[in-house]
PDB file of C-alpha atoms in Angstrom:
ATOM      1  CA  MET A   1       0.000   0.000   0.000  1.00 49.00           C
ATOM      2  CA  PRO A   2       1.495   3.402  -0.948  1.00 51.00           C
ATOM      3  CA  SER A   3       2.256   5.786   1.839  1.00 52.00           C
ATOM      4  CA  CYS A   4       0.288   9.014   2.080  1.00 54.00           C
ATOM      5  CA  GLU A   5       2.330  12.147   2.450  1.00 56.00           C
ATOM      6  CA  ALA A   6       0.931  15.242   4.063  1.00 55.00           C
ATOM      7  CA  VAL A   7      -0.192  17.876   1.589  1.00 52.00           C
ATOM      8  CA  LYS A   8       1.919  20.957   2.002  1.00 59.00           C
ATOM      9  CA  SER A   9       0.395  24.397   1.645  1.00 59.00           C
ATOM     10  CA  ALA A  10       0.998  26.463  -1.468  1.00 62.00           C
ATOM     11  CA  ASN A  11       3.686  29.085  -1.370  1.00 66.00           C
ATOM     12  CA  ILE A  12       1.351  32.101  -1.173  1.00 66.00           C
ATOM     13  CA  GLY A  13       2.340  35.316   0.514  1.00 68.00           C
ATOM     14  CA  GLN A  14       0.119  36.975   3.074  1.00 71.00           C
ATOM     15  CA  GLY A  15      -2.537  39.178   1.454  1.00 71.00           C
ATOM     16  CA  GLN A  16      -2.158  37.655  -2.015  1.00 69.00           C
ATOM     17  CA  LYS A  17      -5.217  36.366  -3.849  1.00 70.00           C
ATOM     18  CA  VAL A  18      -5.397  32.805  -5.104  1.00 70.00           C
ATOM     19  CA  GLY A  19      -6.153  32.187  -8.768  1.00 71.00           C
ATOM     20  CA  TYR A  20      -5.370  33.870 -12.043  1.00 66.00           C
ATOM     21  CA  ARG A  21      -6.980  36.038 -14.644  1.00 65.00           C
ATOM     22  CA  GLU A  22      -6.914  35.051 -18.280  1.00 62.00           C
ATOM     23  CA  ASP A  23      -6.704  38.349 -20.141  1.00 69.00           C
ATOM     24  CA  SER A  24      -7.409  36.874 -23.570  1.00 73.00           C
ATOM     25  CA  SER A  25     -10.562  35.012 -22.531  1.00 80.00           C
ATOM     26  CA  GLU A  26     -12.993  37.454 -24.184  1.00 83.00           C
ATOM     27  CA  GLU A  27     -11.202  37.244 -27.532  1.00 87.00           C
ATOM     28  CA  ARG A  28     -11.034  33.461 -27.288  1.00 87.00           C
ATOM     29  CA  LEU A  29     -14.746  33.224 -26.479  1.00 87.00           C
ATOM     30  CA  GLN A  30     -15.691  35.510 -29.365  1.00 89.00           C
ATOM     31  CA  ALA A  31     -13.527  33.512 -31.795  1.00 91.00           C
ATOM     32  CA  THR A  32     -15.061  30.236 -30.625  1.00 90.00           C
ATOM     33  CA  ALA A  33     -18.596  31.611 -30.942  1.00 90.00           C
ATOM     34  CA  GLU A  34     -17.857  32.883 -34.449  1.00 90.00           C
ATOM     35  CA  HIS A  35     -16.425  29.498 -35.412  1.00 91.00           C
ATOM     36  CA  GLU A  36     -19.599  27.804 -34.121  1.00 89.00           C
ATOM     37  CA  GLY A  37     -21.807  30.268 -36.026  1.00 90.00           C
ATOM     38  CA  VAL A  38     -23.392  31.976 -33.040  1.00 91.00           C
ATOM     39  CA  LYS A  39     -23.448  35.545 -31.746  1.00 91.00           C
ATOM     40  CA  LEU A  40     -22.093  35.907 -28.214  1.00 90.00           C
ATOM     41  CA  TYR A  41     -23.711  38.505 -25.960  1.00 91.00           C
ATOM     42  CA  ARG A  42     -22.056  39.531 -22.699  1.00 89.00           C
ATOM     43  CA  ASN A  43     -24.401  39.889 -19.725  1.00 91.00           C
ATOM     44  CA  PRO A  44     -23.916  42.570 -17.042  1.00 91.00           C
ATOM     45  CA  ASP A  45     -22.738  39.900 -14.579  1.00 88.00           C
ATOM     46  CA  GLY A  46     -19.900  38.885 -16.925  1.00 84.00           C
ATOM     47  CA  SER A  47     -21.511  35.685 -18.174  1.00 88.00           C
ATOM     48  CA  HIS A  48     -22.242  35.155 -21.867  1.00 88.00           C
ATOM     49  CA  LEU A  49     -25.304  34.185 -23.859  1.00 91.00           C
ATOM     50  CA  PRO A  50     -24.704  32.426 -27.187  1.00 89.00           C
ATOM     51  CA  VAL A  51     -27.525  32.978 -29.709  1.00 90.00           C
ATOM     52  CA  ASP A  52     -27.886  31.251 -33.069  1.00 89.00           C
ATOM     53  CA  GLU A  53     -29.325  34.079 -35.138  1.00 81.00           C
ATOM     54  CA  SER A  54     -29.318  32.122 -38.392  1.00 80.00           C
ATOM     55  CA  HIS A  55     -32.864  30.894 -37.663  1.00 67.00           C
ATOM     56  CA  SER A  56     -34.088  33.807 -35.571  1.00 57.00           C
ATOM     57  CA  SER A  57     -36.857  34.748 -38.015  1.00 60.00           C
ATOM     58  CA  TYR A  58     -38.792  32.298 -40.144  1.00 57.00           C
ATOM     59  CA  ASP A  59     -40.663  33.053 -43.326  1.00 57.00           C
ATOM     60  CA  ASP A  60     -44.096  31.416 -43.433  1.00 48.00           C
TER      61      ASP A  60
END
């Protein structure tokens, strides 16, 4: 049976925030949406709404 070693804490200085910010995420999302053929709308909360506008109006 393998031995379990104690998990050591990350080397984070006092007052620093954990995580990262991907600065190119908006461009990457827009490029992906365009590739998939949808329009990407950004909501006020930062989330996105993909809309396929190719069939948004139908002719009867």
